[in-house]
C-alpha cells in the first residue's frame, strides 16, 4: 500500500505543474482554516453523500421526466454515464494522484467513508457538470437552475477534504466537454415531445361553433409552473358564447352540479386544467351522459395528449367541428364507497408518497422546489408497501395500474397509449434497491432500454393485463398509504376503507369500463 501511494503521489507531481500544486495547497488551507458552523459542515457532507453514485442526478432526472422534460432528462443522464465512465475507467488511471490528507481537514467535515480511489479528476464534479450541461442543451432555462447545484456538489468535495481544487475544476471541464461532444453527435431538439398517435374510432359529437351550451371548468391552480400563456383568452375569443367558470373555494363537482341544476343546463361539459381536474369533470360528464371538452391547462396533460387535443386550438377545432372519440375509463372503488373515474393511472407506493409530499410543500415553496425536495425525501425515506393483489401477497416499491395499454418498454406506465382496448396495464415493482426504484419511475422507452442494458433498472418488474384487479393495501408505520389516481391522492378514502376490514389495511378494486366517455378530439383522418 505504501508503494502504491508513493507511485500515485509521484504521478501527480510529474503531471501537474508546480504553480498548480501550490494553488491546490493554498485553496485547501484557506477552506480548512475557515470556521463553519457544524450545521454547515453537515450540509456539505450531505450534499456530497447524496451525489454518490449519481443519486442526486437520477432524482433530478426523475423530476424532469415526470414533468414531461424527458429529452433534457435523457440527455443529462446519457452525458453523466459517459462522463462517469471516462472519469473512473480512464482519466483516474491515467492521471491518478493522491487526495488531501484528512489530518489537515477539520474532523467535523470528514465523510463517513473517505474515498480511496485516485484523486484526479473528481468524478462527482464530472457527473454534475455532464448532467447540468446535457440538460441545458435541451432546455437552457432548466439547465441554468441545475448548474448551481452541480457547482455546489463540486465545492462539497473541497469542503469535505475529498479533492483538490484542480480535481474539481478538471472534473467540471471533463463533464461539460462530454455533454458538448454529445451535442455534436446527436443534435439537441428543444421543444414539445409529440404525443402518441390517435387511437379509437372517430365519433361525431354535437358541434358548438361559437361555444353555445358549453360549460367549462377552469382550474388556474393547475400547471402554473409551466403554462406560458392564458388558455382562457383563446377560449373567450374563439368560443364567445361558452361559459367559463373559474374555481375558487368550491370543487369541480360542486360547480358542475349547480350548472346542471339550472333551468337551462349545459349540453357539453368542458375542463381547462391538469389531469386531476380533467378526471373529476370526466366523472361528472359520465354521470350526466354529456360529452367532455378537454383543454390542456396543467403540468402533464396526459389524457389530452393521448386523445390528440395537445393544444387549446386543437381542442377548440374539434369542438367547433363536432369531432370526437369514445374512450375507455377505469373505476376505482374503496370498500363500499362510490367509484372514482380514472383516466390515466392509479398507483400505491413511492409515486403517491412523492405526490403527497409535494402537495404539502408546494403551498409555501412553489412546485419546482417542492418537487425536488419531495423527490429527495421520498428516495431516502420511503419504504416498500405490502399488498395482496387478487389473493397474492407481495412487497413492492410501487404498484402501477394504467388505463389502457402503456409502452411495454418502460417499467412504469406514465401515459396511456390508447383510448380503447378494454384492459388495465398492471406493473409491480418489487422491493429492492432504492436507486433502481427511482430510475424505474422516471424514464421513457429509449432511456429505459439503455438503463436495462446497464442493469440500473429494478431486477423484479412484473406486468400483466387484465380487466379488473382487487388490491388489499397493508399499513406502513401504522398508517395506510394513500392511493394515487391521475395525480390526486385518496388519503381519506383509504382511511375510511381501512375501517371496513377486520385486519389492518384497506381494500380497493379497479375495473376497466370500455367506451364509457365521449371526448372531443380532432378526427384521426384530418385535424
Short mmCIF file of C-alpha atoms in Angstrom, two decimals:
data_model
loop_
_atom_site.label_atom_id
_atom_site.label_comp_id
_atom_site.label_asym_id
_atom_site.label_seq_id
_atom_site.Cartn_x
_atom_site.Cartn_y
_atom_site.Cartn_z
CA UNK A 1 0.00 0.00 0.00
CA UNK A 2 2.82 2.39 0.83
CA UNK A 3 4.49 1.72 -2.53
CA UNK A 4 1.19 2.28 -4.38
CA UNK A 5 0.57 5.56 -2.57
CA UNK A 6 4.09 6.71 -3.36
CA UNK A 7 3.63 5.92 -7.06
CA UNK A 8 0.33 7.82 -7.15
CA UNK A 9 1.89 10.82 -5.48
CA UNK A 10 4.84 10.79 -7.89
CA UNK A 11 2.47 10.55 -10.86
CA UNK A 12 0.53 13.57 -9.66
CA UNK A 13 3.73 15.53 -9.04
CA UNK A 14 5.06 14.85 -12.51
CA UNK A 15 1.85 15.72 -14.36
CA UNK A 16 0.71 18.84 -12.52
CA UNK A 17 2.86 21.98 -12.82
CA UNK A 18 4.37 23.40 -9.66
CA UNK A 19 2.19 26.52 -9.67
CA UNK A 20 -0.99 24.44 -9.82
CA UNK A 21 0.13 22.25 -6.92
CA UNK A 22 0.79 25.40 -4.91
CA UNK A 23 -2.63 26.78 -5.84
CA UNK A 24 -4.24 23.49 -4.71
CA UNK A 25 -2.47 23.69 -1.38
CA UNK A 26 -3.38 27.36 -0.88
CA UNK A 27 -7.07 26.77 -1.62
CA UNK A 28 -7.11 23.72 0.66
CA UNK A 29 -5.54 25.68 3.54
CA UNK A 30 -7.99 28.57 3.06
CA UNK A 31 -11.02 26.28 3.17
CA UNK A 32 -9.76 24.26 6.13
CA UNK A 33 -8.91 27.39 8.15
CA UNK A 34 -12.36 28.88 7.62
CA UNK A 35 -14.55 28.27 10.67
CA UNK A 36 -18.02 26.99 9.80
CA UNK A 37 -20.99 26.14 11.97
CA UNK A 38 -21.37 22.35 12.45
CA UNK A 39 -24.73 22.51 10.63
CA UNK A 40 -22.98 23.94 7.58
CA UNK A 41 -20.36 21.19 7.69
CA UNK A 42 -23.13 18.59 7.91
CA UNK A 43 -24.95 20.22 4.99
CA UNK A 44 -21.97 20.00 2.66
CA UNK A 45 -21.32 16.47 3.80
CA UNK A 46 -24.90 15.50 2.98
CA UNK A 47 -24.68 17.20 -0.44
CA UNK A 48 -21.55 15.22 -1.22
CA UNK A 49 -23.11 12.00 0.07
CA UNK A 50 -26.33 12.42 -1.87
CA UNK A 51 -24.32 12.85 -5.07
CA UNK A 52 -22.62 9.47 -4.51
CA UNK A 53 -23.27 7.10 -7.43
CA UNK A 54 -25.22 9.88 -9.17
CA UNK A 55 -28.27 9.52 -6.91
CA UNK A 56 -28.83 13.30 -6.88
CA UNK A 57 -28.82 13.47 -10.68
CA UNK A 58 -31.07 10.42 -11.05
CA UNK A 59 -33.51 12.12 -8.70
CA UNK A 60 -33.44 15.37 -10.68
CA UNK A 61 -33.88 13.41 -13.89
CA UNK A 62 -36.92 11.74 -12.38
CA UNK A 63 -38.45 15.11 -11.54
CA UNK A 64 -37.78 16.31 -15.08
CA UNK A 65 -39.19 13.17 -16.64
CA UNK A 66 -42.46 13.11 -14.71
CA UNK A 67 -42.96 16.78 -15.62
CA UNK A 68 -42.60 15.90 -19.32
CA UNK A 69 -38.99 17.10 -19.68
CA UNK A 70 -37.86 13.68 -20.86
CA UNK A 71 -35.40 14.84 -23.52
CA UNK A 72 -33.42 17.01 -21.05
CA UNK A 73 -33.55 14.16 -18.52
CA UNK A 74 -32.36 11.59 -21.04
CA UNK A 75 -29.54 13.76 -22.45
CA UNK A 76 -28.41 14.73 -18.96
CA UNK A 77 -28.25 11.09 -17.88
CA UNK A 78 -26.53 9.85 -21.01
CA UNK A 79 -23.92 12.61 -20.62
CA UNK A 80 -23.50 11.63 -16.97
CA UNK A 81 -22.99 7.94 -17.81
CA UNK A 82 -20.34 8.67 -20.44
CA UNK A 83 -18.54 11.21 -18.22
CA UNK A 84 -18.57 8.82 -15.28
CA UNK A 85 -17.14 6.00 -17.41
CA UNK A 86 -14.37 8.21 -18.82
CA UNK A 87 -13.51 9.53 -15.37
CA UNK A 88 -13.38 6.26 -13.48
CA UNK A 89 -12.17 3.87 -16.18
CA UNK A 90 -9.65 6.07 -17.99
CA UNK A 91 -8.86 9.50 -16.51
CA UNK A 92 -8.26 8.39 -12.93
CA UNK A 93 -5.97 5.59 -14.11
CA UNK A 94 -4.01 7.88 -16.41
CA UNK A 95 -3.66 10.86 -14.08
CA UNK A 96 -4.29 9.38 -10.63
CA UNK A 97 -2.99 11.49 -7.79
CA UNK A 98 -3.09 11.50 -4.03
CA UNK A 99 -6.03 13.02 -2.17
CA UNK A 100 -5.71 15.69 0.53
CA UNK A 101 -4.55 14.45 3.94
CA UNK A 102 -7.52 14.05 6.29
CA UNK A 103 -5.27 15.25 9.13
CA UNK A 104 -5.44 18.73 7.57
CA UNK A 105 -9.27 18.71 7.37
CA UNK A 106 -11.43 19.60 10.41
CA UNK A 107 -12.78 16.35 11.81
CA UNK A 108 -16.40 17.54 11.63
CA UNK A 109 -16.11 17.64 7.84
CA UNK A 110 -14.83 14.10 7.34
CA UNK A 111 -17.01 11.89 5.17
CA UNK A 112 -18.30 8.66 6.80
CA UNK A 113 -16.38 6.66 4.18
CA UNK A 114 -13.38 8.60 2.86
CA UNK A 115 -12.78 7.81 -0.84
CA UNK A 116 -9.75 5.70 -1.67
CA UNK A 117 -9.71 5.94 -5.49
CA UNK A 118 -7.20 8.20 -7.31
CA UNK A 119 -7.92 11.88 -6.95
CA UNK A 120 -7.81 13.47 -10.43
CA UNK A 121 -10.34 14.25 -11.81
CA UNK A 122 -13.30 14.48 -9.43
CA UNK A 123 -15.98 12.02 -10.52
CA UNK A 124 -18.68 13.88 -8.58
CA UNK A 125 -17.81 17.11 -10.40
CA UNK A 126 -17.64 15.42 -13.80
CA UNK A 127 -21.04 13.78 -13.33
CA UNK A 128 -22.65 17.01 -12.12
CA UNK A 129 -21.24 19.10 -14.97
CA UNK A 130 -22.19 16.49 -17.55
CA UNK A 131 -25.75 16.26 -16.30
CA UNK A 132 -26.25 20.03 -15.96
CA UNK A 133 -24.74 20.73 -19.39
CA UNK A 134 -26.74 17.95 -21.02
CA UNK A 135 -29.98 19.32 -19.57
CA UNK A 136 -29.02 22.88 -20.59
CA UNK A 137 -28.52 21.80 -24.21
CA UNK A 138 -32.16 20.71 -24.37
CA UNK A 139 -33.57 23.35 -22.01
CA UNK A 140 -31.31 26.33 -21.20
CA UNK A 141 -33.72 27.64 -18.58
CA UNK A 142 -33.76 24.40 -16.57
CA UNK A 143 -30.03 23.94 -17.09
CA UNK A 144 -29.41 27.37 -15.54
CA UNK A 145 -31.28 26.22 -12.43
CA UNK A 146 -29.35 22.96 -12.16
CA UNK A 147 -25.89 24.46 -12.84
CA UNK A 148 -25.52 25.96 -9.31
CA UNK A 149 -26.37 22.53 -7.88
CA UNK A 150 -23.54 20.95 -9.90
CA UNK A 151 -21.13 23.66 -8.75
CA UNK A 152 -22.28 23.13 -5.17
CA UNK A 153 -21.50 19.42 -5.43
CA UNK A 154 -18.04 20.31 -6.68
CA UNK A 155 -17.46 22.64 -3.73
CA UNK A 156 -18.71 19.99 -1.31
CA UNK A 157 -15.79 17.82 -2.38
CA UNK A 158 -13.40 20.63 -1.40
CA UNK A 159 -15.19 21.37 1.86
CA UNK A 160 -15.07 17.75 2.98
CA UNK A 161 -11.42 17.33 2.01
CA UNK A 162 -12.17 14.69 -0.62
CA UNK A 163 -10.48 16.55 -3.50
CA UNK A 164 -8.08 19.28 -4.52
CA UNK A 165 -9.28 22.35 -6.42
CA UNK A 166 -7.64 21.09 -9.65
CA UNK A 167 -9.56 17.81 -9.30
CA UNK A 168 -12.87 19.66 -9.13
CA UNK A 169 -12.08 22.06 -11.97
CA UNK A 170 -10.83 19.19 -14.11
CA UNK A 171 -13.96 17.17 -13.40
CA UNK A 172 -16.23 20.08 -14.26
CA UNK A 173 -14.37 20.66 -17.52
CA UNK A 174 -14.47 16.97 -18.44
CA UNK A 175 -18.20 16.67 -17.75
CA UNK A 176 -19.07 19.78 -19.76
CA UNK A 177 -16.86 18.61 -22.64
CA UNK A 178 -18.55 15.20 -22.74
CA UNK A 179 -22.01 16.78 -22.95
CA UNK A 180 -20.79 19.18 -25.63
CA UNK A 181 -19.36 16.32 -27.66
CA UNK A 182 -22.67 14.53 -27.33
CA UNK A 183 -24.42 17.54 -28.87
CA UNK A 184 -22.20 17.18 -31.95
CA UNK A 185 -23.26 13.55 -32.34
CA UNK A 186 -26.95 13.99 -31.54
CA UNK A 187 -28.28 17.49 -32.16
CA UNK A 188 -30.41 18.86 -29.30
CA UNK A 189 -34.05 19.43 -30.18
CA UNK A 190 -35.63 21.75 -27.62
CA UNK A 191 -39.38 21.73 -27.81
CA UNK A 192 -42.50 19.74 -27.06
CA UNK A 193 -42.32 15.96 -27.31
CA UNK A 194 -45.08 14.74 -29.66
CA UNK A 195 -47.86 12.75 -28.11
CA UNK A 196 -48.83 9.20 -29.06
CA UNK A 197 -50.77 8.51 -32.27
CA UNK A 198 -54.51 8.97 -32.02
CA UNK A 199 -56.47 5.85 -31.24
CA UNK A 200 -60.10 4.90 -31.04
CA UNK A 201 -62.72 5.15 -33.76
CA UNK A 202 -63.81 8.67 -34.75
CA UNK A 203 -67.25 9.57 -33.46
CA UNK A 204 -69.47 12.54 -34.37
CA UNK A 205 -70.42 14.67 -31.37
CA UNK A 206 -72.59 17.81 -31.00
CA UNK A 207 -70.79 20.76 -32.62
CA UNK A 208 -70.52 24.13 -30.90
CA UNK A 209 -69.05 26.66 -33.39
CA UNK A 210 -69.44 29.63 -31.03
CA UNK A 211 -69.47 27.74 -27.70
CA UNK A 212 -73.22 27.88 -27.08
CA UNK A 213 -74.24 25.38 -24.41
CA UNK A 214 -70.64 24.73 -23.32
CA UNK A 215 -69.79 24.99 -19.61
CA UNK A 216 -66.02 24.96 -18.96
CA UNK A 217 -64.47 24.49 -15.52
CA UNK A 218 -61.21 26.48 -15.29
CA UNK A 219 -58.70 25.48 -12.62
CA UNK A 220 -55.99 28.15 -12.65
CA UNK A 221 -54.00 26.38 -9.94
CA UNK A 222 -53.13 23.62 -12.44
CA UNK A 223 -49.90 23.91 -14.38
CA UNK A 224 -48.95 27.33 -13.02
CA UNK A 225 -45.25 26.44 -13.23
CA UNK A 226 -45.27 25.53 -16.93
CA UNK A 227 -48.03 27.50 -18.68
CA UNK A 228 -46.60 30.34 -20.79
CA UNK A 229 -49.95 31.88 -21.75
CA UNK A 230 -53.53 32.08 -20.54
CA UNK A 231 -55.62 29.43 -22.37
CA UNK A 232 -58.84 31.13 -21.32
CA UNK A 233 -58.01 34.08 -23.59
CA UNK A 234 -58.11 31.75 -26.59
CA UNK A 235 -61.33 30.16 -25.35
CA UNK A 236 -63.02 33.53 -24.88
CA UNK A 237 -62.00 34.66 -28.36
CA UNK A 238 -62.90 31.51 -30.27
CA UNK A 239 -65.92 30.44 -28.18
CA UNK A 240 -67.58 33.75 -27.22
CA UNK A 241 -70.83 32.10 -26.03
CA UNK A 242 -69.16 29.46 -23.85
CA UNK A 243 -69.43 29.88 -20.07
CA UNK A 244 -66.02 29.83 -18.39
CA UNK A 245 -66.33 29.08 -14.68
CA UNK A 246 -63.18 29.63 -12.63
CA UNK A 247 -62.79 27.52 -9.49
CA UNK A 248 -62.05 29.22 -6.18
CA UNK A 249 -63.19 27.62 -2.93
CA UNK A 250 -65.59 25.12 -4.49
CA UNK A 251 -64.76 21.81 -6.12
CA UNK A 252 -65.27 20.98 -9.78
CA UNK A 253 -68.08 18.56 -8.85
CA UNK A 254 -69.94 21.25 -6.88
CA UNK A 255 -69.69 23.73 -9.75
CA UNK A 256 -70.92 21.19 -12.30
CA UNK A 257 -73.83 20.10 -10.09
CA UNK A 258 -75.05 23.71 -9.79
CA UNK A 259 -74.79 24.24 -13.53
CA UNK A 260 -76.72 21.05 -14.31
CA UNK A 261 -79.46 22.02 -11.82
CA UNK A 262 -80.26 25.24 -13.72
CA UNK A 263 -83.35 25.53 -15.93
CA UNK A 264 -81.01 25.74 -18.96
CA UNK A 265 -78.30 23.19 -18.15
CA UNK A 266 -75.24 22.93 -20.40
CA UNK A 267 -75.18 20.28 -23.12
CA UNK A 268 -71.38 19.98 -23.15
CA UNK A 269 -69.05 19.90 -20.13
CA UNK A 270 -65.53 21.22 -20.50
CA UNK A 271 -62.46 21.49 -18.32
CA UNK A 272 -59.28 23.54 -18.56
CA UNK A 273 -56.77 22.16 -16.07
CA UNK A 274 -54.49 19.27 -15.22
CA UNK A 275 -55.15 15.55 -15.22
CA UNK A 276 -56.78 15.61 -11.77
CA UNK A 277 -59.24 18.30 -12.82
CA UNK A 278 -59.95 16.53 -16.10
CA UNK A 279 -60.71 13.25 -14.31
CA UNK A 280 -63.04 15.00 -11.84
CA UNK A 281 -65.08 16.66 -14.61
CA UNK A 282 -64.99 13.46 -16.68
CA UNK A 283 -66.69 11.67 -13.79
CA UNK A 284 -69.49 14.25 -13.80
CA UNK A 285 -69.79 14.10 -17.59
CA UNK A 286 -70.19 10.32 -17.44
CA UNK A 287 -72.81 10.61 -14.72
CA UNK A 288 -74.79 13.21 -16.69
CA UNK A 289 -74.34 11.48 -20.04
CA UNK A 290 -72.66 14.52 -21.62
CA UNK A 291 -69.61 14.76 -23.91
CA UNK A 292 -66.35 16.09 -22.47
CA UNK A 293 -64.40 19.03 -23.92
CA UNK A 294 -60.78 18.87 -22.65
CA UNK A 295 -58.47 21.89 -22.82
CA UNK A 296 -54.85 21.18 -21.79
CA UNK A 297 -54.09 23.53 -18.92
CA UNK A 298 -51.98 21.54 -16.46
CA UNK A 299 -48.46 20.34 -15.92
CA UNK A 300 -48.78 16.94 -17.60
CA UNK A 301 -51.96 16.90 -19.76
CA UNK A 302 -51.53 13.17 -20.26
CA UNK A 303 -55.12 12.43 -21.24
CA UNK A 304 -55.46 15.43 -23.58
CA UNK A 305 -52.25 14.45 -25.37
CA UNK A 306 -53.34 10.83 -25.79
CA UNK A 307 -56.68 11.99 -27.16
CA UNK A 308 -54.94 14.22 -29.70
CA UNK A 309 -56.00 17.57 -28.18
CA UNK A 310 -52.49 18.61 -27.13
CA UNK A 311 -53.16 22.35 -27.60
CA UNK A 312 -56.01 24.75 -26.95
CA UNK A 313 -56.54 25.37 -30.67
CA UNK A 314 -56.69 21.65 -31.50
CA UNK A 315 -59.28 21.11 -28.77
CA UNK A 316 -61.40 24.06 -29.94
CA UNK A 317 -61.16 22.93 -33.57
CA UNK A 318 -62.63 19.56 -32.62
CA UNK A 319 -65.44 21.15 -30.60
CA UNK A 320 -66.41 23.53 -33.39
CA UNK A 321 -66.44 20.72 -35.97
CA UNK A 322 -68.12 18.15 -33.68
CA UNK A 323 -65.30 15.60 -33.90
CA UNK A 324 -64.67 13.15 -31.10
CA UNK A 325 -63.98 9.65 -29.86
CA UNK A 326 -65.38 7.25 -27.28
CA UNK A 327 -62.72 6.45 -24.67
CA UNK A 328 -62.25 3.73 -22.07
CA UNK A 329 -62.02 4.74 -18.41
CA UNK A 330 -61.40 2.85 -15.19
CA UNK A 331 -63.37 2.86 -11.95
CA UNK A 332 -61.51 2.90 -8.63
CA UNK A 333 -63.53 1.82 -5.58
CA UNK A 334 -62.62 1.90 -1.88
CA UNK A 335 -64.69 -0.55 0.09
CA UNK A 336 -68.35 0.34 -0.30
CA UNK A 337 -67.71 3.95 -1.39
CA UNK A 338 -68.96 5.12 -4.83
CA UNK A 339 -66.37 4.52 -7.57
CA UNK A 340 -63.98 7.21 -8.79
CA UNK A 341 -63.39 7.71 -12.53
CA UNK A 342 -59.73 7.24 -13.53
CA UNK A 343 -58.44 8.34 -16.94
CA UNK A 344 -54.70 7.62 -16.86
CA UNK A 345 -53.12 5.75 -13.94
CA UNK A 346 -53.69 4.67 -10.37
CA UNK A 347 -50.89 3.62 -8.03
CA UNK A 348 -49.78 2.98 -4.48
CA UNK A 349 -46.23 3.19 -3.15
CA UNK A 350 -43.31 5.52 -3.94
CA UNK A 351 -45.09 7.72 -6.50
CA UNK A 352 -48.09 8.56 -4.27
CA UNK A 353 -45.60 9.28 -1.47
CA UNK A 354 -43.91 11.79 -3.78
CA UNK A 355 -47.20 13.45 -4.80
CA UNK A 356 -48.41 13.75 -1.20
CA UNK A 357 -45.13 15.29 -0.04
CA UNK A 358 -45.00 17.68 -3.00
CA UNK A 359 -48.55 18.91 -2.38
CA UNK A 360 -47.69 19.53 1.26
CA UNK A 361 -44.62 21.62 0.40
CA UNK A 362 -45.64 23.48 -2.76
CA UNK A 363 -48.05 25.78 -0.92
CA UNK A 364 -45.03 27.51 0.63
CA UNK A 365 -42.17 26.66 -1.75
CA UNK A 366 -43.73 26.53 -5.21
CA UNK A 367 -44.00 23.47 -7.48
CA UNK A 368 -40.41 23.04 -8.69
CA UNK A 369 -38.58 23.43 -5.35
CA UNK A 370 -41.26 21.29 -3.69
CA UNK A 371 -40.88 18.59 -6.34
CA UNK A 372 -37.10 18.46 -5.89
CA UNK A 373 -37.21 18.32 -2.09
CA UNK A 374 -40.03 15.77 -2.18
CA UNK A 375 -38.13 13.52 -4.57
CA UNK A 376 -35.07 13.62 -2.31
CA UNK A 377 -37.07 12.85 0.81
CA UNK A 378 -39.02 10.04 -0.80
CA UNK A 379 -35.89 8.47 -2.27
CA UNK A 380 -34.14 8.48 1.09
CA UNK A 381 -37.03 7.75 3.44
CA UNK A 382 -39.80 5.85 1.65
CA UNK A 383 -40.40 2.19 2.43
CA UNK A 384 -41.89 -0.59 0.28
CA UNK A 385 -45.59 -1.34 0.55
CA UNK A 386 -47.11 -4.74 1.33
CA UNK A 387 -50.08 -5.54 -0.90
CA UNK A 388 -52.33 -8.50 -1.54
CA UNK A 389 -53.38 -8.45 -5.21
CA UNK A 390 -56.03 -10.96 -6.29
CA UNK A 391 -55.17 -13.06 -3.24
CA UNK A 392 -51.40 -12.97 -3.74
CA UNK A 393 -49.13 -11.20 -1.24
CA UNK A 394 -46.20 -9.05 -2.46
CA UNK A 395 -43.87 -6.38 -1.14
CA UNK A 396 -43.44 -3.66 -3.76
CA UNK A 397 -41.98 -0.21 -4.23
CA UNK A 398 -44.93 0.74 -6.40
CA UNK A 399 -47.99 -0.89 -7.89
CA UNK A 400 -48.96 0.97 -11.08
CA UNK A 401 -52.25 0.38 -12.89
CA UNK A 402 -52.52 2.09 -16.27
CA UNK A 403 -55.84 2.66 -18.02
CA UNK A 404 -55.31 1.08 -21.42
CA UNK A 405 -52.11 -0.30 -22.87
CA UNK A 406 -48.92 1.59 -22.00
CA UNK A 407 -45.48 1.37 -23.59
CA UNK A 408 -44.13 -2.15 -22.87
CA UNK A 409 -40.54 -0.85 -22.84
CA UNK A 410 -40.96 1.19 -19.64
CA UNK A 411 -41.16 -0.19 -16.09
CA UNK A 412 -43.91 2.21 -15.05
CA UNK A 413 -46.95 3.26 -17.13
CA UNK A 414 -46.53 7.03 -17.40
CA UNK A 415 -49.09 7.73 -20.14
CA UNK A 416 -51.69 5.56 -21.83
CA UNK A 417 -51.00 4.88 -25.49
CA UNK A 418 -54.58 4.04 -26.45
CA UNK A 419 -58.07 5.31 -25.69
CA UNK A 420 -59.57 1.90 -26.44
CA UNK A 421 -58.53 -1.72 -25.92
CA UNK A 422 -60.54 -2.62 -22.81
CA UNK A 423 -57.61 -3.54 -20.49
CA UNK A 424 -55.78 -2.40 -17.38
CA UNK A 425 -51.98 -2.40 -17.71
CA UNK A 426 -50.57 -3.51 -14.32
CA UNK A 427 -46.88 -3.16 -13.33
CA UNK A 428 -45.46 -4.29 -9.97
CA UNK A 429 -42.00 -3.01 -9.00
CA UNK A 430 -40.91 -5.49 -6.36
CA UNK A 431 -38.88 -4.25 -3.39
CA UNK A 432 -35.13 -3.87 -3.99
CA UNK A 433 -32.59 -1.06 -4.45
CA UNK A 434 -33.88 2.46 -3.79
CA UNK A 435 -31.81 3.89 -6.64
CA UNK A 436 -33.21 1.33 -9.08
CA UNK A 437 -36.71 2.03 -7.86
CA UNK A 438 -36.23 5.74 -8.57
CA UNK A 439 -34.77 5.05 -12.01
CA UNK A 440 -37.73 2.84 -12.92
CA UNK A 441 -40.24 5.62 -12.33
CA UNK A 442 -38.53 8.28 -14.37
CA UNK A 443 -37.88 7.47 -17.98
CA UNK A 444 -39.35 6.71 -21.37
CA UNK A 445 -38.81 3.76 -23.68
CA UNK A 446 -35.41 4.64 -25.18
CA UNK A 447 -33.75 5.59 -21.92
CA UNK A 448 -35.27 2.57 -20.18
CA UNK A 449 -33.72 0.30 -22.82
CA UNK A 450 -30.28 1.78 -22.14
CA UNK A 451 -30.69 1.57 -18.36
CA UNK A 452 -31.78 -2.04 -18.69
CA UNK A 453 -28.58 -2.84 -20.59
CA UNK A 454 -26.57 -1.13 -17.84
CA UNK A 455 -28.50 -3.10 -15.19
CA UNK A 456 -29.76 0.05 -13.49
CA UNK A 457 -33.46 -0.83 -13.56
CA UNK A 458 -35.18 -2.96 -10.92
CA UNK A 459 -34.48 -6.63 -11.39
CA UNK A 460 -38.03 -7.68 -10.50
CA UNK A 461 -40.71 -5.96 -12.56
CA UNK A 462 -43.90 -7.94 -13.02
CA UNK A 463 -46.52 -6.93 -15.56
CA UNK A 464 -49.92 -8.20 -16.64
CA UNK A 465 -53.01 -7.02 -18.47
CA UNK A 466 -56.44 -7.65 -17.08
CA UNK A 467 -59.95 -6.24 -16.95
CA UNK A 468 -60.08 -5.83 -13.15
CA UNK A 469 -57.99 -6.29 -10.01
CA UNK A 470 -58.62 -6.31 -6.28
CA UNK A 471 -55.87 -4.99 -4.01
CA UNK A 472 -55.55 -5.01 -0.23
CA UNK A 473 -53.00 -2.46 0.96
CA UNK A 474 -51.34 -3.03 4.33
CA UNK A 475 -50.43 -0.03 6.51
CA UNK A 476 -46.90 1.32 6.95
CA UNK A 477 -45.90 2.63 10.37
CA UNK A 478 -49.49 2.30 11.50
CA UNK A 479 -50.96 4.46 8.71
CA UNK A 480 -52.48 3.24 5.41
CA UNK A 481 -50.56 4.66 2.42
CA UNK A 482 -52.58 6.76 0.01
CA UNK A 483 -53.75 5.54 -3.40
CA UNK A 484 -53.00 8.00 -6.22
CA UNK A 485 -55.21 8.43 -9.26
CA UNK A 486 -54.50 10.91 -12.05
CA UNK A 487 -52.15 12.91 -9.83
CA UNK A 488 -54.56 13.10 -6.88
CA UNK A 489 -54.21 11.26 -3.56
CA UNK A 490 -57.13 9.50 -1.84
CA UNK A 491 -55.97 9.55 1.77
CA UNK A 492 -59.35 9.94 3.46
CA UNK A 493 -60.95 7.25 1.30
CA UNK A 494 -58.12 4.87 2.21
CA UNK A 495 -58.56 5.57 5.92
CA UNK A 496 -62.33 5.06 5.74
CA UNK A 497 -61.93 1.83 3.76
CA UNK A 498 -59.41 0.52 6.28
CA UNK A 499 -62.11 0.59 8.98
CA UNK A 500 -64.14 -1.94 6.99
CA UNK A 501 -61.52 -4.70 7.17
CA UNK A 502 -61.06 -6.99 10.13
CA UNK A 503 -57.28 -6.83 9.59
CA UNK A 504 -55.10 -3.70 9.18
CA UNK A 505 -55.19 -2.15 5.72
CA UNK A 506 -57.83 -1.32 3.14
CA UNK A 507 -59.34 -2.93 0.06
CA UNK A 508 -59.64 -1.27 -3.32
CA UNK A 509 -60.79 -2.53 -6.70
CA UNK A 510 -60.11 -1.26 -10.20
CA UNK A 511 -62.01 -2.29 -13.30
CA UNK A 512 -61.94 -1.13 -16.90
CA UNK A 513 -65.10 0.38 -18.36
CA UNK A 514 -64.85 0.23 -22.18
CA UNK A 515 -66.21 3.06 -24.35
CA UNK A 516 -67.54 4.93 -21.34
CA UNK A 517 -66.79 8.57 -22.19
CA UNK A 518 -67.35 10.77 -25.26
CA UNK A 519 -64.40 13.15 -25.71
CA UNK A 520 -63.82 15.88 -28.29
CA UNK A 521 -60.66 15.45 -30.33
CA UNK A 522 -59.65 16.20 -33.94
CA UNK A 523 -60.53 13.48 -36.42
CA UNK A 524 -57.75 10.92 -36.84
CA UNK A 525 -58.05 11.27 -40.62
CA UNK A 526 -57.85 15.03 -40.76
CA UNK A 527 -57.38 17.60 -37.95
#
